[in-house]
mmCIF file of C-alpha atoms and ligand atoms in Angstrom:
data_model
loop_
_atom_site.group_PDB
_atom_site.id
_atom_site.type_symbol
_atom_site.label_atom_id
_atom_site.label_comp_id
_atom_site.label_asym_id
_atom_site.label_seq_id
_atom_site.Cartn_x
_atom_site.Cartn_y
_atom_site.Cartn_z
ATOM 1 C CA MET A 1 30.722 -78.943 135.377
ATOM 2 C CA LEU A 2 27.652 -76.768 134.896
ATOM 3 C CA ASN A 3 24.715 -78.189 132.968
ATOM 4 C CA LEU A 4 23.544 -75.042 131.249
ATOM 5 C CA ALA A 5 20.362 -74.064 129.456
ATOM 6 C CA ILE A 6 20.289 -70.870 127.434
ATOM 7 C CA LEU A 7 16.834 -69.296 127.190
ATOM 8 C CA ALA A 8 16.352 -66.867 124.314
ATOM 9 C CA SER A 9 13.519 -65.391 122.281
ATOM 10 C CA GLY A 10 15.164 -63.428 119.496
ATOM 11 C CA ARG A 11 18.332 -62.866 117.514
ATOM 12 C CA GLY A 12 20.503 -65.005 119.789
ATOM 13 C CA SER A 13 23.757 -63.067 119.547
ATOM 14 C CA ASN A 14 24.429 -63.402 123.287
ATOM 15 C CA MET A 15 23.679 -67.102 123.062
ATOM 16 C CA VAL A 16 26.332 -67.407 120.336
ATOM 17 C CA SER A 17 28.867 -65.453 122.407
ATOM 18 C CA LEU A 18 28.292 -67.791 125.364
ATOM 19 C CA VAL A 19 28.586 -70.926 123.269
ATOM 20 C CA GLU A 20 31.760 -69.691 121.584
ATOM 21 C CA ALA A 21 33.345 -68.780 124.918
ATOM 22 C CA VAL A 22 32.571 -72.188 126.387
ATOM 23 C CA LYS A 23 34.386 -73.788 123.462
ATOM 24 C CA LYS A 24 37.263 -71.326 123.155
ATOM 25 C CA LYS A 25 38.031 -71.052 126.856
ATOM 26 C CA ASP A 26 37.259 -74.706 127.485
ATOM 27 C CA LEU A 27 34.945 -73.756 130.333
ATOM 28 C CA PRO A 28 33.521 -76.521 132.524
ATOM 29 C CA VAL A 29 30.070 -75.967 131.050
ATOM 30 C CA LYS A 30 27.901 -78.429 129.157
ATOM 31 C CA ILE A 31 25.229 -76.679 127.116
ATOM 32 C CA VAL A 32 22.321 -79.020 127.542
ATOM 33 C CA ALA A 33 19.576 -77.053 125.818
ATOM 34 C CA VAL A 34 18.609 -73.865 124.080
ATOM 35 C CA VAL A 35 14.982 -73.065 124.835
ATOM 36 C CA THR A 36 12.793 -70.434 123.252
ATOM 37 C CA ASN A 37 9.239 -69.254 123.790
ATOM 38 C CA LYS A 38 8.791 -67.908 120.249
ATOM 39 C CA THR A 39 8.166 -69.893 117.100
ATOM 40 C CA GLY A 40 10.623 -69.140 114.336
ATOM 41 C CA ALA A 41 12.996 -67.249 116.617
ATOM 42 C CA PRO A 42 16.353 -66.715 114.831
ATOM 43 C CA CYS A 43 18.155 -68.079 117.911
ATOM 44 C CA LEU A 44 16.756 -71.519 117.038
ATOM 45 C CA ASP A 45 18.502 -71.542 113.650
ATOM 46 C CA LYS A 46 21.690 -70.318 115.256
ATOM 47 C CA ALA A 47 21.478 -73.067 117.882
ATOM 48 C CA GLU A 48 21.042 -75.625 115.125
ATOM 49 C CA ASP A 49 24.079 -74.236 113.259
ATOM 50 C CA LEU A 50 26.059 -74.617 116.470
ATOM 51 C CA GLY A 51 24.882 -78.213 116.824
ATOM 52 C CA LEU A 52 22.962 -77.527 120.032
ATOM 53 C CA PRO A 53 19.710 -79.210 121.017
ATOM 54 C CA SER A 54 16.997 -76.584 120.825
ATOM 55 C CA TYR A 55 13.430 -76.627 122.042
ATOM 56 C CA CYS A 56 10.396 -74.407 121.781
ATOM 57 C CA LEU A 57 7.935 -74.091 124.662
ATOM 58 C CA LEU A 58 5.093 -71.781 123.740
ATOM 59 C CA PRO A 59 3.159 -69.855 126.421
ATOM 60 C CA LYS A 60 -0.043 -70.219 124.383
ATOM 61 C CA ASP A 61 0.001 -73.944 125.122
ATOM 62 C CA TYR A 62 -0.460 -73.279 128.850
ATOM 63 C CA ASN A 63 -3.338 -71.799 130.853
ATOM 64 C CA SER A 64 -1.388 -69.433 133.067
ATOM 65 C CA ARG A 65 2.038 -67.937 133.634
ATOM 66 C CA LEU A 66 2.496 -70.270 136.601
ATOM 67 C CA GLU A 67 1.650 -73.312 134.516
ATOM 68 C CA TYR A 68 4.159 -72.238 131.876
ATOM 69 C CA ASP A 69 6.858 -71.638 134.488
ATOM 70 C CA ARG A 70 6.214 -75.063 136.004
ATOM 71 C CA ALA A 71 6.364 -76.770 132.629
ATOM 72 C CA LEU A 72 9.599 -74.969 131.811
ATOM 73 C CA ALA A 73 11.157 -75.840 135.181
ATOM 74 C CA GLY A 74 10.072 -79.462 134.827
ATOM 75 C CA PHE A 75 11.489 -79.636 131.316
ATOM 76 C CA LEU A 76 14.825 -78.170 132.373
ATOM 77 C CA LEU A 77 15.139 -80.435 135.412
ATOM 78 C CA GLU A 78 14.359 -83.439 133.255
ATOM 79 C CA LYS A 79 17.269 -82.448 131.019
ATOM 80 C CA GLY A 80 19.528 -82.229 134.062
ATOM 81 C CA VAL A 81 19.895 -78.450 133.846
ATOM 82 C CA ASP A 82 21.336 -76.790 136.954
ATOM 83 C CA THR A 83 22.214 -73.364 135.552
ATOM 84 C CA ILE A 84 20.346 -70.989 133.262
ATOM 85 C CA CYS A 85 21.510 -68.058 131.162
ATOM 86 C CA LEU A 86 18.734 -65.765 129.996
ATOM 87 C CA ALA A 87 19.767 -64.236 126.701
ATOM 88 C CA GLY A 88 16.963 -62.020 125.494
ATOM 89 C CA PHE A 89 14.303 -64.359 126.870
ATOM 90 C CA MET A 90 11.097 -62.338 126.678
ATOM 91 C CA TRP A 91 9.331 -63.747 129.690
ATOM 92 C CA LEU A 92 9.303 -62.673 133.314
ATOM 93 C CA LEU A 93 9.981 -65.826 135.325
ATOM 94 C CA GLY A 94 7.807 -66.082 138.425
ATOM 95 C CA ALA A 95 8.876 -66.429 142.056
ATOM 96 C CA GLU A 96 8.419 -70.203 142.180
ATOM 97 C CA PHE A 97 10.655 -70.750 139.154
ATOM 98 C CA VAL A 98 13.295 -68.370 140.457
ATOM 99 C CA SER A 99 13.404 -69.956 143.907
ATOM 100 C CA GLY A 100 13.828 -73.389 142.300
ATOM 101 C CA PHE A 101 17.025 -72.210 140.591
ATOM 102 C CA ARG A 102 18.146 -69.575 143.101
ATOM 103 C CA GLY A 103 21.625 -68.244 142.451
ATOM 104 C CA ARG A 104 21.720 -70.296 139.273
ATOM 105 C CA ILE A 105 20.038 -67.940 136.806
ATOM 106 C CA LEU A 106 21.984 -65.217 135.036
ATOM 107 C CA ASN A 107 20.652 -62.416 132.865
ATOM 108 C CA ILE A 108 22.169 -59.737 130.647
ATOM 109 C CA HIS A 109 20.516 -56.337 130.486
ATOM 110 C CA PRO A 110 21.443 -53.502 128.115
ATOM 111 C CA SER A 111 21.775 -50.700 130.681
ATOM 112 C CA LEU A 112 23.710 -49.878 133.795
ATOM 113 C CA LEU A 113 21.271 -51.240 136.344
ATOM 114 C CA PRO A 114 19.522 -50.117 138.462
ATOM 115 C CA ALA A 115 18.958 -47.490 135.748
ATOM 116 C CA PHE A 116 16.480 -48.374 133.021
ATOM 117 C CA PRO A 117 15.196 -51.852 133.871
ATOM 118 C CA GLY A 118 12.562 -53.497 131.690
ATOM 119 C CA LEU A 119 11.925 -53.141 128.004
ATOM 120 C CA GLU A 120 13.722 -50.810 125.575
ATOM 121 C CA ALA A 121 16.516 -49.953 127.998
ATOM 122 C CA GLN A 122 18.583 -48.258 125.291
ATOM 123 C CA LYS A 123 15.619 -46.070 124.303
ATOM 124 C CA GLN A 124 15.028 -45.203 127.955
ATOM 125 C CA ALA A 125 18.690 -44.187 128.326
ATOM 126 C CA LEU A 126 18.568 -41.992 125.223
ATOM 127 C CA SER A 127 15.302 -40.331 126.271
ATOM 128 C CA TYR A 128 16.666 -39.635 129.738
ATOM 129 C CA GLY A 129 19.760 -38.010 128.261
ATOM 130 C CA VAL A 130 22.429 -39.962 130.139
ATOM 131 C CA LYS A 131 26.012 -39.522 128.912
ATOM 132 C CA ILE A 132 27.107 -43.016 129.851
ATOM 133 C CA SER A 133 25.211 -46.268 129.541
ATOM 134 C CA GLY A 134 26.287 -49.867 129.247
ATOM 135 C CA CYS A 135 25.252 -53.350 130.220
ATOM 136 C CA THR A 136 24.888 -55.489 133.307
ATOM 137 C CA VAL A 137 25.111 -59.205 134.011
ATOM 138 C CA HIS A 138 23.212 -60.081 137.159
ATOM 139 C CA PHE A 139 21.719 -62.967 139.050
ATOM 140 C CA VAL A 140 17.986 -63.204 138.578
ATOM 141 C CA ASP A 141 15.728 -62.687 141.572
ATOM 142 C CA GLU A 142 11.960 -62.251 141.830
ATOM 143 C CA GLY A 143 12.035 -58.644 140.620
ATOM 144 C CA LEU A 144 12.474 -57.085 137.210
ATOM 145 C CA ASP A 145 16.206 -56.873 136.391
ATOM 146 C CA SER A 146 16.823 -56.425 140.102
ATOM 147 C CA GLY A 147 19.115 -59.266 141.236
ATOM 148 C CA PRO A 148 22.699 -58.967 142.539
ATOM 149 C CA ILE A 149 25.073 -57.489 139.967
ATOM 150 C CA ILE A 150 27.973 -59.622 138.730
ATOM 151 C CA LEU A 151 29.635 -57.473 136.054
ATOM 152 C CA GLN A 152 28.948 -54.168 134.328
ATOM 153 C CA GLU A 153 30.568 -52.391 131.415
ATOM 154 C CA THR A 154 30.105 -48.807 130.279
ATOM 155 C CA VAL A 155 29.780 -47.181 126.874
ATOM 156 C CA PRO A 156 29.532 -43.467 126.032
ATOM 157 C CA VAL A 157 26.214 -42.118 124.779
ATOM 158 C CA LEU A 158 26.780 -39.736 121.867
ATOM 159 C CA THR A 159 24.529 -36.839 120.898
ATOM 160 C CA SER A 160 24.325 -38.351 117.419
ATOM 161 C CA ASP A 161 23.172 -41.738 118.779
ATOM 162 C CA THR A 162 20.020 -43.492 117.653
ATOM 163 C CA VAL A 163 18.554 -46.443 119.540
ATOM 164 C CA GLU A 164 20.212 -48.662 116.917
ATOM 165 C CA SER A 165 23.696 -47.143 117.167
ATOM 166 C CA LEU A 166 23.654 -47.144 120.969
ATOM 167 C CA SER A 167 22.329 -50.711 121.061
ATOM 168 C CA GLU A 168 25.112 -51.821 118.733
ATOM 169 C CA ARG A 169 27.793 -50.231 120.902
ATOM 170 C CA ILE A 170 26.311 -51.802 124.034
ATOM 171 C CA LEU A 171 25.974 -55.208 122.359
ATOM 172 C CA ILE A 172 29.738 -55.376 121.747
ATOM 173 C CA LYS A 173 30.242 -55.066 125.511
ATOM 174 C CA GLU A 174 27.442 -57.555 126.235
ATOM 175 C CA HIS A 175 29.339 -60.146 124.227
ATOM 176 C CA GLU A 176 32.391 -59.514 126.403
ATOM 177 C CA ILE A 177 30.916 -59.519 129.884
ATOM 178 C CA TYR A 178 28.316 -62.273 129.593
ATOM 179 C CA PRO A 179 30.832 -64.998 128.691
ATOM 180 C CA ARG A 180 33.202 -63.619 131.345
ATOM 181 C CA ALA A 181 30.480 -63.835 134.011
ATOM 182 C CA LEU A 182 29.555 -67.375 132.974
ATOM 183 C CA GLY A 183 33.225 -68.346 133.191
ATOM 184 C CA LEU A 184 33.469 -66.906 136.710
ATOM 185 C CA LEU A 185 30.373 -68.828 137.785
ATOM 186 C CA ALA A 186 31.592 -72.051 136.203
ATOM 187 C CA LEU A 187 34.963 -71.751 137.907
ATOM 188 C CA GLY A 188 33.293 -71.193 141.289
ATOM 189 C CA LYS A 189 34.637 -67.659 141.572
ATOM 190 C CA LEU A 190 31.406 -65.874 142.446
ATOM 191 C CA LYS A 191 30.346 -65.529 146.063
ATOM 192 C CA VAL A 192 27.063 -63.788 146.844
ATOM 193 C CA PHE A 193 26.596 -61.894 150.109
ATOM 194 C CA GLY A 194 23.146 -60.345 149.999
ATOM 195 C CA ARG A 195 23.303 -57.858 147.147
ATOM 196 C CA GLN A 196 27.083 -57.994 146.901
ATOM 197 C CA VAL A 197 28.744 -60.376 144.484
ATOM 198 C CA GLU A 198 32.378 -60.927 145.295
ATOM 199 C CA ILE A 199 34.710 -62.119 142.563
ATOM 200 C CA MET A 200 37.326 -64.434 144.054
ATOM 201 C CA LYS A 201 40.905 -64.402 142.768
HETATM 202 C C1 GRF B 301 20.234 -57.977 124.417
HETATM 203 O O1 GRF B 301 20.300 -56.600 124.210
HETATM 204 C C2 GRF B 301 20.174 -58.290 125.878
HETATM 205 O O2 GRF B 301 20.859 -57.385 126.669
HETATM 206 C C3 GRF B 301 18.693 -58.191 126.170
HETATM 207 O O3 GRF B 301 18.070 -58.710 125.025
HETATM 208 C C4 GRF B 301 18.924 -58.556 123.900
HETATM 209 C C5 GRF B 301 19.113 -59.917 123.303
HETATM 210 O O4 GRF B 301 19.875 -59.861 122.123
HETATM 211 N N1 GRF B 301 18.346 -58.890 127.379
HETATM 212 P P1 GRF B 301 20.379 -61.201 121.458
HETATM 213 O O5 GRF B 301 19.132 -62.023 121.152
HETATM 214 O O6 GRF B 301 21.268 -61.890 122.432
HETATM 215 O O7 GRF B 301 21.113 -60.804 120.220
#
């Protein structure tokens, strides 16, 4: 059984897709906490609607990024968390945090990594003029959107696309692959060999 925390800063649609999958597929996952770093983030209301314990840890209450990371890690460990899903969490976790939960932090990114890491990935894809984009679920390492890739899904980029329309098309796929990746992790089906993630039958 995984003791999962979902970290989110915004709308929380991926958080909802994870929570629904855990219930629907009866995954061996206990969602221990939803944590945000933004006051009034919509994901908090959604967590409440779903009956999940939610918490807000604000960076402004700490003196440095390291201090925030340590407080967050301490908080999560206190709650018994062993696995973390980042779902639009607007904060770059530092090396110390990442090494404390190595191989136990997942992230979803709205591009086909390694293309377009960082902010506004859909805008980057449109500006570059790619014909295909998509989304990636990966393990988190010390870099920016750079950890071993678990699952990816593609979507076409249309000439008529706006950032909004492309983001919407990608989001549909995000809601498919993130729960699938969590399920694979929970069922012990992911084996990591360096950068390669093997999915066991
Ligand atoms: C998603 O596009 C995700 O890929 C990115 O942040 C966005 C979060 O959206 N990391 P939501 O809050 O899950 O709706």
